[in-house]
């Protein structure tokens, strides 16, 4: 009976060692692939792979090196995003402006909503279409959402109400789509994966 127990323990130990070795090999492959994308300046792909590598075995050297690369890439990509979204945007609604309903609603409204993105602030305005009087409604600090250092999310912002918005630009950077992907509360971040609220913008200037 004693020998049987020893055999079972040995089998589990061998299985555990094999699983760890397999994980480390997988992690190393992802890390090296991430480095290859980094050399080609394909930063988003590199970030995704470093993120994956960092989560496989966070405590080892590759896991720690991946985190450092993630920090650097997020800084680079966020700088690029900020350059592209800086300026004034006109809110067109919660659906793409080319849809009939959204186009008609936008055409018939009497007050325009404007959002100005600065280096460290987001300013929200309303402008009367007839008088052209523009009123500042509120100002928010421009804060990137960084709940998990190891994740690959780099273009999301968190507002003072706890809502987390991820911004997506079209190819010529003249249309922006903001998707509400989560809400920060007392219990942490609650992800929104279905029926996400959206806001669409066109560049005003």
Tab-separated table of C-alpha atoms in Angstrom:
chain	number	residue	atom	x	y	z
A	1	UNK	CA	0.000	0.000	0.000
A	2	UNK	CA	2.847	2.335	0.900
A	3	UNK	CA	4.615	1.649	-2.398
A	4	UNK	CA	1.335	2.270	-4.256
A	5	UNK	CA	0.963	5.678	-2.640
A	6	UNK	CA	4.565	6.569	-3.494
A	7	UNK	CA	3.915	5.569	-7.101
A	8	UNK	CA	0.819	7.799	-7.278
A	9	UNK	CA	2.750	10.756	-5.823
A	10	UNK	CA	5.563	10.209	-8.328
A	11	UNK	CA	3.121	10.057	-11.234
A	12	UNK	CA	1.456	13.313	-10.177
A	13	UNK	CA	4.869	14.951	-9.737
A	14	UNK	CA	5.978	13.914	-13.219
A	15	UNK	CA	2.690	15.140	-14.679
A	16	UNK	CA	3.052	18.490	-12.896
A	17	UNK	CA	6.632	18.943	-14.104
A	18	UNK	CA	5.579	18.111	-17.671
A	19	UNK	CA	2.722	20.620	-17.527
A	20	UNK	CA	5.027	23.352	-16.214
A	21	UNK	CA	7.588	22.608	-18.924
A	22	UNK	CA	4.843	22.749	-21.547
A	23	UNK	CA	3.617	26.086	-20.175
A	24	UNK	CA	7.119	27.542	-20.188
A	25	UNK	CA	7.689	26.417	-23.777
A	26	UNK	CA	4.386	27.959	-24.855
A	27	UNK	CA	5.223	31.156	-22.961
A	28	UNK	CA	8.682	31.367	-24.542
A	29	UNK	CA	7.225	30.903	-28.041
A	30	UNK	CA	4.701	33.718	-27.495
A	31	UNK	CA	7.380	35.989	-26.048
A	32	UNK	CA	9.737	35.408	-28.983
A	33	UNK	CA	6.914	35.953	-31.474
A	34	UNK	CA	6.079	39.214	-29.667
A	35	UNK	CA	9.714	40.320	-30.004
A	36	UNK	CA	9.593	39.615	-33.743
A	37	UNK	CA	6.497	41.841	-34.113
A	38	UNK	CA	8.175	44.499	-31.976
A	39	UNK	CA	11.168	44.587	-34.355
A	40	UNK	CA	8.745	45.152	-37.253
A	41	UNK	CA	7.040	47.982	-35.294
A	42	UNK	CA	3.765	46.056	-35.244
A	43	UNK	CA	3.082	47.289	-31.740
A	44	UNK	CA	-0.530	46.160	-31.266
A	45	UNK	CA	0.260	42.545	-32.207
A	46	UNK	CA	3.358	42.630	-30.012
A	47	UNK	CA	1.337	43.987	-27.087
A	48	UNK	CA	-1.276	41.223	-27.411
A	49	UNK	CA	1.418	38.537	-27.348
A	50	UNK	CA	3.404	40.073	-24.479
A	51	UNK	CA	0.128	40.240	-22.565
A	52	UNK	CA	-0.494	36.548	-23.177
A	53	UNK	CA	3.085	35.630	-22.228
A	54	UNK	CA	2.915	37.633	-19.004
A	55	UNK	CA	-0.204	35.782	-17.838
A	56	UNK	CA	1.049	32.231	-18.454
A	57	UNK	CA	3.682	32.319	-15.706
A	58	UNK	CA	3.786	35.857	-14.260
A	59	UNK	CA	6.467	35.063	-11.695
A	60	UNK	CA	9.275	33.889	-13.993
A	61	UNK	CA	11.772	35.994	-15.948
A	62	UNK	CA	9.826	35.956	-19.211
A	63	UNK	CA	6.663	36.961	-17.370
A	64	UNK	CA	8.430	39.913	-15.749
A	65	UNK	CA	10.152	40.981	-18.967
A	66	UNK	CA	6.807	40.820	-20.774
A	67	UNK	CA	5.312	43.228	-18.226
A	68	UNK	CA	8.107	45.726	-18.874
A	69	UNK	CA	7.469	45.514	-22.610
A	70	UNK	CA	3.729	45.997	-22.014
A	71	UNK	CA	4.392	49.188	-20.031
A	72	UNK	CA	6.587	50.573	-22.825
A	73	UNK	CA	4.187	49.645	-25.631
A	74	UNK	CA	1.160	51.096	-23.862
A	75	UNK	CA	3.013	54.382	-23.492
A	76	UNK	CA	3.904	54.423	-27.207
A	77	UNK	CA	0.414	53.458	-28.373
A	78	UNK	CA	-1.339	55.889	-26.030
A	79	UNK	CA	0.788	58.735	-27.302
A	80	UNK	CA	-0.244	57.808	-30.836
A	81	UNK	CA	-3.938	57.582	-29.875
A	82	UNK	CA	-3.830	60.973	-28.150
A	83	UNK	CA	-2.297	62.622	-31.211
A	84	UNK	CA	-5.071	61.184	-33.375
A	85	UNK	CA	-8.008	62.090	-31.119
A	86	UNK	CA	-6.808	65.527	-30.010
A	87	UNK	CA	-9.103	68.290	-31.194
A	88	UNK	CA	-12.839	68.919	-31.253
A	89	UNK	CA	-15.419	66.255	-32.040
A	90	UNK	CA	-19.110	66.589	-32.830
A	91	UNK	CA	-21.376	63.971	-31.259
A	92	UNK	CA	-23.667	62.486	-33.916
A	93	UNK	CA	-25.578	60.018	-31.732
A	94	UNK	CA	-25.541	56.460	-30.463
A	95	UNK	CA	-25.631	54.954	-33.957
A	96	UNK	CA	-23.528	55.564	-37.089
A	97	UNK	CA	-24.481	58.832	-38.805
A	98	UNK	CA	-25.058	57.050	-42.134
A	99	UNK	CA	-28.059	55.193	-40.730
A	100	UNK	CA	-31.376	56.842	-41.625
A	101	UNK	CA	-32.613	57.222	-38.046
A	102	UNK	CA	-29.340	58.636	-36.736
A	103	UNK	CA	-29.054	61.041	-39.680
A	104	UNK	CA	-32.589	62.379	-39.218
A	105	UNK	CA	-32.227	62.726	-35.440
A	106	UNK	CA	-28.949	64.597	-35.844
A	107	UNK	CA	-30.372	66.858	-38.563
A	108	UNK	CA	-33.370	67.841	-36.434
A	109	UNK	CA	-31.644	68.555	-33.132
A	110	UNK	CA	-31.359	72.185	-32.016
A	111	UNK	CA	-28.274	71.831	-29.834
A	112	UNK	CA	-24.995	70.201	-30.788
A	113	UNK	CA	-22.848	68.316	-28.323
A	114	UNK	CA	-19.126	68.881	-28.707
A	115	UNK	CA	-16.204	67.121	-27.074
A	116	UNK	CA	-12.740	68.672	-27.037
A	117	UNK	CA	-9.809	66.378	-26.297
A	118	UNK	CA	-6.730	68.167	-24.965
A	119	UNK	CA	-3.405	66.865	-23.647
A	120	UNK	CA	-4.730	66.068	-20.172
A	121	UNK	CA	-8.402	67.103	-20.251
A	122	UNK	CA	-11.679	66.247	-21.956
A	123	UNK	CA	-14.084	69.179	-22.229
A	124	UNK	CA	-17.797	68.725	-22.937
A	125	UNK	CA	-19.788	71.541	-24.580
A	126	UNK	CA	-23.247	72.259	-25.900
A	127	UNK	CA	-23.685	74.705	-28.776
A	128	UNK	CA	-26.963	76.217	-29.890
A	129	UNK	CA	-27.240	75.803	-33.642
A	130	UNK	CA	-29.080	79.062	-34.160
A	131	UNK	CA	-27.175	81.444	-31.884
A	132	UNK	CA	-23.859	79.541	-32.061
A	133	UNK	CA	-23.454	80.131	-28.323
A	134	UNK	CA	-21.215	77.427	-26.866
A	135	UNK	CA	-21.525	76.464	-23.203
A	136	UNK	CA	-19.039	74.387	-21.234
A	137	UNK	CA	-20.970	71.584	-19.508
A	138	UNK	CA	-18.194	69.750	-17.697
A	139	UNK	CA	-14.480	69.002	-17.698
A	140	UNK	CA	-12.909	65.605	-17.092
A	141	UNK	CA	-9.305	64.626	-16.452
A	142	UNK	CA	-7.984	62.486	-19.273
A	143	UNK	CA	-7.266	59.214	-17.478
A	144	UNK	CA	-6.312	55.997	-19.226
A	145	UNK	CA	-7.954	52.889	-17.865
A	146	UNK	CA	-5.241	50.609	-16.520
A	147	UNK	CA	-6.940	48.194	-14.148
A	148	UNK	CA	-4.656	45.292	-15.031
A	149	UNK	CA	-1.038	45.978	-15.885
A	150	UNK	CA	-0.796	42.761	-17.882
A	151	UNK	CA	-3.766	43.337	-20.179
A	152	UNK	CA	-3.470	44.611	-23.747
A	153	UNK	CA	-6.050	47.389	-23.424
A	154	UNK	CA	-4.393	50.714	-24.240
A	155	UNK	CA	-7.008	53.004	-25.834
A	156	UNK	CA	-9.618	53.053	-23.065
A	157	UNK	CA	-10.404	56.033	-20.819
A	158	UNK	CA	-12.202	56.157	-17.497
A	159	UNK	CA	-14.481	59.061	-16.581
A	160	UNK	CA	-15.396	60.373	-13.136
A	161	UNK	CA	-18.681	58.425	-13.144
A	162	UNK	CA	-16.690	55.184	-13.362
A	163	UNK	CA	-17.610	54.369	-16.940
A	164	UNK	CA	-14.836	52.966	-19.099
A	165	UNK	CA	-14.860	53.909	-22.786
A	166	UNK	CA	-12.729	52.377	-25.511
A	167	UNK	CA	-12.161	54.564	-28.573
A	168	UNK	CA	-11.900	53.322	-32.145
A	169	UNK	CA	-10.994	55.555	-35.098
A	170	UNK	CA	-11.697	54.985	-38.773
A	171	UNK	CA	-8.868	54.903	-41.302
A	172	UNK	CA	-8.683	58.659	-41.940
A	173	UNK	CA	-9.196	59.546	-38.235
A	174	UNK	CA	-12.314	61.596	-39.001
A	175	UNK	CA	-14.888	59.325	-37.382
A	176	UNK	CA	-14.619	58.020	-33.833
A	177	UNK	CA	-16.646	55.350	-32.083
A	178	UNK	CA	-16.622	55.165	-28.277
A	179	UNK	CA	-17.779	51.904	-26.699
A	180	UNK	CA	-18.688	51.605	-23.040
A	181	UNK	CA	-16.814	48.420	-22.085
A	182	UNK	CA	-17.128	48.568	-18.317
A	183	UNK	CA	-18.156	50.369	-15.162
A	184	UNK	CA	-15.894	50.854	-12.162
A	185	UNK	CA	-17.567	50.540	-8.770
A	186	UNK	CA	-16.980	49.492	-5.166
A	187	UNK	CA	-16.481	45.858	-6.183
A	188	UNK	CA	-14.058	46.695	-8.980
A	189	UNK	CA	-14.694	46.746	-12.700
A	190	UNK	CA	-17.818	45.163	-14.101
A	191	UNK	CA	-17.230	44.356	-17.768
A	192	UNK	CA	-19.962	45.029	-20.296
A	193	UNK	CA	-19.944	42.344	-22.979
A	194	UNK	CA	-23.429	42.650	-24.475
A	195	UNK	CA	-25.488	45.576	-25.749
A	196	UNK	CA	-22.665	47.998	-25.001
A	197	UNK	CA	-23.696	51.670	-25.064
A	198	UNK	CA	-21.959	53.504	-27.926
A	199	UNK	CA	-21.381	57.102	-28.981
A	200	UNK	CA	-20.335	58.226	-32.464
A	201	UNK	CA	-18.385	61.370	-33.343
A	202	UNK	CA	-17.193	63.203	-36.422
A	203	UNK	CA	-14.223	65.507	-36.347
A	204	UNK	CA	-15.264	69.160	-36.076
A	205	UNK	CA	-11.796	70.667	-36.400
